[in-house]
Amino acid sequence: MTRKLTPDASCSIGGVKMADQGAADPGNNNNNKAEASEGTIIKVTVKTPKDKEEIAIAEDASVTQFKEEISRRFKAKQDQLVLIFAGKILKDGDSLSQHGIKDGLTVHLVIKTAHKAGEGASPTASSSTSTQAGTSSTSSPGTEPSPTAGSTGSAPPPTQTPNILTGFGDLSSLSGLGMGSANFMELQQQMQRQLMSNPEMLSQIMENPLVQNMMSNPDLMRQMIMANPQMQQLMERNPEISHMLNNPELMRQTMELARNPAMMQEMMRNQDRALSNLESIPGGYNALRRMYTDIQEPMFSAAREQFGSNPFSALGGNSESGVQPSRTENREPLPNPWGPPNSSNPPESGGSTTGSTSTTGGTNPSVSNPLGINPGSLGNGMFNSPGMQSLLQQISDNPQLMQNMLSAPYMRSMMQSLSQNPELASQVLMNNPLFAGNPQLQDQFRAQLPVFLQQMQNPEALSVMTNPRAMQALMQIQQGLQTLQTEAPGLMPSLMPGGIPGMPTGGIPGMPTGGIPGMPTGGIPGMPTGGIPGIPTGAGMPTENPASSPSSAGTNTAQQQLMQQMLQMFAGGGGGGAGGGATVHAYTGITSFTPA
Amino acid sequence: MDQHGSFPVKLYIYDVSRGMARQLSSLMLGRQLDGIWHTAIVVHGKEYFFGGEGINSCSLGGTPLGEPDSIVDLGHTEVPADIFIEYLTSLAESTYRGDKYNLFEHNCNTFSNELAQFLTDKKIPSYITDLPSDILSTPFGQALRPLLDSITINPGGSNITGQR
């Protein structure tokens, strides 16, 4: 007899039942123990990630039949269905009983999204799915919004740019770990967010010659990046990154990119084109997909997490201003780009572009702000003296800023790395436009560099810098010295070695050691009226300095003794302790005392 | 039918308290807990877990938690990588979105359990899934519940309400 057991009589040949397959009336949901052993309808739960349904199917049904039923229920095509039971994929040719699917058991279902593009797109939809290459997602701030998943040709660099730069930014993880002052971090983050949403700011920052200088120095970049422990961790796990870092060509190209939004645009366009080509190569799609999940997603999620917005948005904004960045002429003492945001703060620069609280100036490296440039200060190009002065003002008014800034762990590591590598530091400093025209200054500073760096590390010194009253006192001293200088020029040479000019300038701008940024700058303030004007005056000094320094002491013992005492106090015996070795430059801007 | 390619599935178990739970739990909670467990499923060469940000993946042992405290072998699965990713994607859009994280009810272990069942039809050890109820059964746990509810754990990176 031909008894139709199930709609598709594949299991019965000519209606004859196979031994182990039973017959059941379709639609009969009860366990109908008909002739042979089974032949019952079983209720199988089919579970998708999103929901689940109970499906009644004959126990002896085949997978194909099952899928038919499922496609009806779930409104999906049969080819899109992937059934998994006990970790096995159910193929169309199998039967349910083969897999041991019985009544009441659960079968998992995955509905494949239509086509590959769909699959590729789904990661974006499932925004939460992300790969985290170690800590890269946490350290998102540092990167530029250079997001392409990496093209075939230059796969690593653009993709890695964010990773690398984020490596030495690392705001959020710090705040997460509770190491930095939460306040500080928040403010910085705010600033970054603002930055992200304001593309002009970004382009202005990028146009800053200092930034560009820094970025064109691959060694420097590499140093900074490697100094970050998280970056190191990342590198261990991901040898490609270190490979990339070690390849100067790549670094250079990456930095070019980061520096030049227009180029970045172009690059991205090329990459997109290349990517789409890649798709058409056999096996290419998989490679692409791998690339995406391994590289792009962490970036995206990192960036998104940082800014809560489309990382591309800043880029898009940049394209408007995507003109070749032009090197502007030298500006006045630039606040330390990496610096502790506090130092270079918006308020001073007239139109605080950030508009947020003062500290936001701080700028720690962010996605779009790899160097942590303070948009407020840079954006408006306000590096002139009023700015510096108000900067100092601000610092003395708000000791907490300095505190926060200095206590940020990355600051310390930055300083450490700089002090370990005086060449690097000097390089950075030399790049400072301030030094550009003044070789004497440079030499002087270079000589004092190691001590200077040590000073930076000296916690006492740091605490002095955070002490507003101390800072004010220093300011007063400087002002006093300046007055003396004008009143009694003969007296000063001995007391004011080129240190002054060297100091502040060195201290400020390029200084990655920046932590101090505000500091040195602050230190100077009174100095030469905050900057350029002062510098020339100061510069005048250096020439005499070499001569005068050594002799120094000679002229005015009393004053010198006073100076020495002060210096000793500041330097904590480390730097200038003995005989006023000077060091403290940074702070007092007085410095360069050669031992009395 | 196993020829389809068999991929090993493992469960990585981490103690986020780094041993502190073992020492202090009986004091603080009144019952002994050997650890505060975070789990992740390792398959297809990657580690997958659920955190406050949603479903995450990283390389093996790639979270700041480092290497796992113990590894449980869950067997093998036939599910190939692409299907698996599809599955994860759907989960991530629905029940395992970032905002669905709840430290007690819907946490990383919930996720690992579900993944384990999907891949191998096995559950993860019960001492892990019982942890929230163990804690909540103590008066201390109850008292801390409002605070704990607001915590999300993100072993892969930034933490919200900072906790590691």
PDB file of C-alpha atoms in Angstrom, chain B:
ATOM      1  CA  MET B   1      28.972  12.273   9.207  1.00  0.00           C
ATOM      2  CA  ASP B   2      31.703  13.759  11.252  1.00  0.00           C
ATOM      3  CA  GLN B   3      33.838  14.290   8.283  1.00  0.00           C
ATOM      4  CA  HIS B   4      32.578  17.749   8.000  1.00  0.00           C
ATOM      5  CA  GLY B   5      35.497  19.026   9.869  1.00  0.00           C
ATOM      6  CA  SER B   6      35.689  18.931  13.526  1.00  0.00           C
ATOM      7  CA  PHE B   7      36.657  21.944  15.477  1.00  0.00           C
ATOM      8  CA  PRO B   8      37.615  21.685  19.092  1.00  0.00           C
ATOM      9  CA  VAL B   9      35.722  23.801  21.535  1.00  0.00           C
ATOM     10  CA  LYS B  10      37.131  24.821  24.827  1.00  0.00           C
ATOM     11  CA  LEU B  11      35.935  26.822  27.723  1.00  0.00           C
ATOM     12  CA  TYR B  12      38.381  29.245  29.246  1.00  0.00           C
ATOM     13  CA  ILE B  13      37.676  30.050  32.841  1.00  0.00           C
ATOM     14  CA  TYR B  14      39.143  33.073  34.546  1.00  0.00           C
ATOM     15  CA  ASP B  15      38.963  34.184  38.100  1.00  0.00           C
ATOM     16  CA  VAL B  16      38.489  37.900  37.948  1.00  0.00           C
ATOM     17  CA  SER B  17      39.135  38.263  41.606  1.00  0.00           C
ATOM     18  CA  ARG B  18      42.605  36.870  41.162  1.00  0.00           C
ATOM     19  CA  GLY B  19      42.330  34.596  44.109  1.00  0.00           C
ATOM     20  CA  MET B  20      40.839  37.137  46.419  1.00  0.00           C
ATOM     21  CA  ALA B  21      37.497  35.485  46.344  1.00  0.00           C
ATOM     22  CA  ARG B  22      38.975  32.264  47.519  1.00  0.00           C
ATOM     23  CA  GLN B  23      40.513  33.968  50.460  1.00  0.00           C
ATOM     24  CA  LEU B  24      37.946  36.504  51.391  1.00  0.00           C
ATOM     25  CA  SER B  25      34.665  35.116  50.325  1.00  0.00           C
ATOM     26  CA  SER B  26      33.905  33.106  53.380  1.00  0.00           C
ATOM     27  CA  LEU B  27      34.680  36.127  55.463  1.00  0.00           C
ATOM     28  CA  MET B  28      32.676  38.548  53.480  1.00  0.00           C
ATOM     29  CA  LEU B  29      29.879  36.493  52.171  1.00  0.00           C
ATOM     30  CA  GLY B  30      29.589  33.768  54.632  1.00  0.00           C
ATOM     31  CA  ARG B  31      30.130  31.138  52.062  1.00  0.00           C
ATOM     32  CA  GLN B  32      33.122  29.923  50.270  1.00  0.00           C
ATOM     33  CA  LEU B  33      33.499  30.857  46.688  1.00  0.00           C
ATOM     34  CA  ASP B  34      36.576  29.727  44.921  1.00  0.00           C
ATOM     35  CA  GLY B  35      36.519  32.482  42.454  1.00  0.00           C
ATOM     36  CA  ILE B  36      34.535  35.001  40.583  1.00  0.00           C
ATOM     37  CA  TRP B  37      34.313  33.325  37.278  1.00  0.00           C
ATOM     38  CA  HIS B  38      34.501  34.836  33.900  1.00  0.00           C
ATOM     39  CA  THR B  39      34.322  32.470  30.987  1.00  0.00           C
ATOM     40  CA  ALA B  40      34.934  32.582  27.337  1.00  0.00           C
ATOM     41  CA  ILE B  41      34.466  30.074  24.588  1.00  0.00           C
ATOM     42  CA  VAL B  42      37.406  29.268  22.448  1.00  0.00           C
ATOM     43  CA  VAL B  43      36.732  27.961  19.012  1.00  0.00           C
ATOM     44  CA  HIS B  44      38.146  28.499  15.573  1.00  0.00           C
ATOM     45  CA  GLY B  45      41.244  29.934  17.086  1.00  0.00           C
ATOM     46  CA  LYS B  46      39.589  32.786  18.883  1.00  0.00           C
ATOM     47  CA  GLU B  47      38.240  33.526  22.254  1.00  0.00           C
ATOM     48  CA  TYR B  48      34.661  34.773  22.428  1.00  0.00           C
ATOM     49  CA  PHE B  49      33.001  36.321  25.389  1.00  0.00           C
ATOM     50  CA  PHE B  50      30.223  38.619  26.351  1.00  0.00           C
ATOM     51  CA  GLY B  51      30.817  41.793  28.206  1.00  0.00           C
ATOM     52  CA  GLY B  52      29.361  45.164  28.805  1.00  0.00           C
ATOM     53  CA  GLU B  53      30.129  46.164  25.298  1.00  0.00           C
ATOM     54  CA  GLY B  54      28.528  43.184  23.740  1.00  0.00           C
ATOM     55  CA  ILE B  55      30.044  40.119  22.242  1.00  0.00           C
ATOM     56  CA  ASN B  56      33.743  40.396  21.913  1.00  0.00           C
ATOM     57  CA  SER B  57      36.427  38.270  20.563  1.00  0.00           C
ATOM     58  CA  CYS B  58      40.125  38.310  20.928  1.00  0.00           C
ATOM     59  CA  SER B  59      43.068  36.074  20.494  1.00  0.00           C
ATOM     60  CA  LEU B  60      43.486  33.318  22.966  1.00  0.00           C
ATOM     61  CA  GLY B  61      44.280  34.678  26.349  1.00  0.00           C
ATOM     62  CA  GLY B  62      44.177  38.096  24.861  1.00  0.00           C
ATOM     63  CA  THR B  63      42.251  39.944  27.482  1.00  0.00           C
ATOM     64  CA  PRO B  64      43.951  41.737  30.319  1.00  0.00           C
ATOM     65  CA  LEU B  65      42.995  38.781  32.408  1.00  0.00           C
ATOM     66  CA  GLY B  66      45.798  36.960  30.728  1.00  0.00           C
ATOM     67  CA  GLU B  67      45.886  33.224  30.685  1.00  0.00           C
ATOM     68  CA  PRO B  68      42.889  31.326  31.934  1.00  0.00           C
ATOM     69  CA  ASP B  69      42.838  29.737  35.323  1.00  0.00           C
ATOM     70  CA  SER B  70      41.430  26.587  33.916  1.00  0.00           C
ATOM     71  CA  ILE B  71      40.366  25.200  30.607  1.00  0.00           C
ATOM     72  CA  VAL B  72      37.528  22.786  30.091  1.00  0.00           C
ATOM     73  CA  ASP B  73      37.359  20.782  26.946  1.00  0.00           C
ATOM     74  CA  LEU B  74      33.846  20.840  25.592  1.00  0.00           C
ATOM     75  CA  GLY B  75      34.461  18.495  22.759  1.00  0.00           C
ATOM     76  CA  HIS B  76      34.132  19.233  19.109  1.00  0.00           C
ATOM     77  CA  THR B  77      31.781  20.985  16.859  1.00  0.00           C
ATOM     78  CA  GLU B  78      31.115  20.725  13.209  1.00  0.00           C
ATOM     79  CA  VAL B  79      29.965  24.231  12.921  1.00  0.00           C
ATOM     80  CA  PRO B  80      32.291  25.989  10.567  1.00  0.00           C
ATOM     81  CA  ALA B  81      33.569  29.444  11.186  1.00  0.00           C
ATOM     82  CA  ASP B  82      31.280  31.291   8.855  1.00  0.00           C
ATOM     83  CA  ILE B  83      28.154  29.795  10.271  1.00  0.00           C
ATOM     84  CA  PHE B  84      29.443  30.460  13.697  1.00  0.00           C
ATOM     85  CA  ILE B  85      30.030  34.088  12.953  1.00  0.00           C
ATOM     86  CA  GLU B  86      26.555  34.355  11.514  1.00  0.00           C
ATOM     87  CA  TYR B  87      25.218  32.907  14.655  1.00  0.00           C
ATOM     88  CA  LEU B  88      27.163  35.289  16.790  1.00  0.00           C
ATOM     89  CA  THR B  89      26.016  38.153  14.690  1.00  0.00           C
ATOM     90  CA  SER B  90      22.414  37.300  15.206  1.00  0.00           C
ATOM     91  CA  LEU B  91      22.964  36.897  18.871  1.00  0.00           C
ATOM     92  CA  ALA B  92      24.702  40.188  19.056  1.00  0.00           C
ATOM     93  CA  GLU B  93      21.751  41.857  17.484  1.00  0.00           C
ATOM     94  CA  SER B  94      19.266  40.351  19.779  1.00  0.00           C
ATOM     95  CA  THR B  95      19.808  38.814  23.087  1.00  0.00           C
ATOM     96  CA  TYR B  96      23.433  39.650  23.513  1.00  0.00           C
ATOM     97  CA  ARG B  97      23.625  43.257  22.734  1.00  0.00           C
ATOM     98  CA  GLY B  98      25.870  45.319  24.896  1.00  0.00           C
ATOM     99  CA  ASP B  99      23.071  46.903  26.795  1.00  0.00           C
ATOM    100  CA  LYS B 100      21.653  43.576  27.758  1.00  0.00           C
ATOM    101  CA  TYR B 101      24.484  42.762  30.005  1.00  0.00           C
ATOM    102  CA  ASN B 102      23.487  42.092  33.555  1.00  0.00           C
ATOM    103  CA  LEU B 103      26.043  40.993  36.023  1.00  0.00           C
ATOM    104  CA  PHE B 104      23.786  38.485  37.659  1.00  0.00           C
ATOM    105  CA  GLU B 105      21.301  37.324  35.138  1.00  0.00           C
ATOM    106  CA  HIS B 106      22.772  37.691  31.741  1.00  0.00           C
ATOM    107  CA  ASN B 107      26.481  37.753  31.914  1.00  0.00           C
ATOM    108  CA  CYS B 108      29.470  36.277  30.243  1.00  0.00           C
ATOM    109  CA  ASN B 109      28.744  32.885  31.676  1.00  0.00           C
ATOM    110  CA  THR B 110      25.247  32.921  30.354  1.00  0.00           C
ATOM    111  CA  PHE B 111      26.699  33.588  26.988  1.00  0.00           C
ATOM    112  CA  SER B 112      29.328  30.922  27.247  1.00  0.00           C
ATOM    113  CA  ASN B 113      26.724  28.464  28.262  1.00  0.00           C
ATOM    114  CA  GLU B 114      24.576  29.252  25.309  1.00  0.00           C
ATOM    115  CA  LEU B 115      27.454  29.075  22.941  1.00  0.00           C
ATOM    116  CA  ALA B 116      28.573  25.789  24.378  1.00  0.00           C
ATOM    117  CA  GLN B 117      25.169  24.315  23.868  1.00  0.00           C
ATOM    118  CA  PHE B 118      25.007  25.571  20.363  1.00  0.00           C
ATOM    119  CA  LEU B 119      28.359  24.230  19.451  1.00  0.00           C
ATOM    120  CA  THR B 120      28.487  20.986  21.305  1.00  0.00           C
ATOM    121  CA  ASP B 121      25.220  20.519  23.072  1.00  0.00           C
ATOM    122  CA  LYS B 122      26.956  20.546  26.386  1.00  0.00           C
ATOM    123  CA  LYS B 123      26.584  22.942  29.216  1.00  0.00           C
ATOM    124  CA  ILE B 124      29.360  24.601  31.097  1.00  0.00           C
ATOM    125  CA  PRO B 125      30.140  23.421  34.587  1.00  0.00           C
ATOM    126  CA  SER B 126      27.427  24.268  36.989  1.00  0.00           C
ATOM    127  CA  TYR B 127      29.589  25.893  39.584  1.00  0.00           C
ATOM    128  CA  ILE B 128      30.038  28.718  37.150  1.00  0.00           C
ATOM    129  CA  THR B 129      26.456  29.231  36.255  1.00  0.00           C
ATOM    130  CA  ASP B 130      25.427  28.915  39.841  1.00  0.00           C
ATOM    131  CA  LEU B 131      27.657  31.714  40.946  1.00  0.00           C
ATOM    132  CA  PRO B 132      25.183  34.558  40.806  1.00  0.00           C
ATOM    133  CA  SER B 133      22.627  32.704  42.777  1.00  0.00           C
ATOM    134  CA  ASP B 134      25.263  31.678  45.269  1.00  0.00           C
ATOM    135  CA  ILE B 135      26.144  35.244  45.831  1.00  0.00           C
ATOM    136  CA  LEU B 136      22.627  36.482  45.956  1.00  0.00           C
ATOM    137  CA  SER B 137      21.768  33.919  48.522  1.00  0.00           C
ATOM    138  CA  THR B 138      24.006  35.644  50.998  1.00  0.00           C
ATOM    139  CA  PRO B 139      22.870  38.729  52.858  1.00  0.00           C
ATOM    140  CA  PHE B 140      25.946  40.554  51.687  1.00  0.00           C
ATOM    141  CA  GLY B 141      25.163  39.811  48.132  1.00  0.00           C
ATOM    142  CA  GLN B 142      21.675  41.059  48.555  1.00  0.00           C
ATOM    143  CA  ALA B 143      22.875  44.222  50.106  1.00  0.00           C
ATOM    144  CA  LEU B 144      25.320  44.878  47.329  1.00  0.00           C
ATOM    145  CA  ARG B 145      22.952  43.990  44.608  1.00  0.00           C
ATOM    146  CA  PRO B 146      22.021  47.489  43.483  1.00  0.00           C
ATOM    147  CA  LEU B 147      25.641  48.399  43.107  1.00  0.00           C
ATOM    148  CA  LEU B 148      26.595  45.201  41.430  1.00  0.00           C
ATOM    149  CA  ASP B 149      23.783  45.487  38.998  1.00  0.00           C
ATOM    150  CA  SER B 150      25.305  48.567  37.578  1.00  0.00           C
ATOM    151  CA  ILE B 151      28.640  47.016  36.945  1.00  0.00           C
ATOM    152  CA  THR B 152      29.530  45.610  33.646  1.00  0.00           C
ATOM    153  CA  ILE B 153      32.684  43.717  33.209  1.00  0.00           C
ATOM    154  CA  ASN B 154      34.740  44.257  30.148  1.00  0.00           C
ATOM    155  CA  PRO B 155      37.730  42.065  30.324  1.00  0.00           C
ATOM    156  CA  GLY B 156      38.779  43.065  26.892  1.00  0.00           C
ATOM    157  CA  GLY B 157      39.208  46.680  27.530  1.00  0.00           C
ATOM    158  CA  SER B 158      37.617  49.647  29.031  1.00  0.00           C
ATOM    159  CA  ASN B 159      35.398  49.004  31.932  1.00  0.00           C
ATOM    160  CA  ILE B 160      32.386  50.878  32.873  1.00  0.00           C
ATOM    161  CA  THR B 161      32.214  51.674  36.524  1.00  0.00           C
ATOM    162  CA  GLY B 162      35.707  50.417  36.334  1.00  0.00           C
ATOM    163  CA  GLN B 163      36.211  47.022  37.544  1.00  0.00           C
ATOM    164  CA  ARG B 164      38.414  44.384  36.333  1.00  0.00           C
TER     165      ARG B 164
END
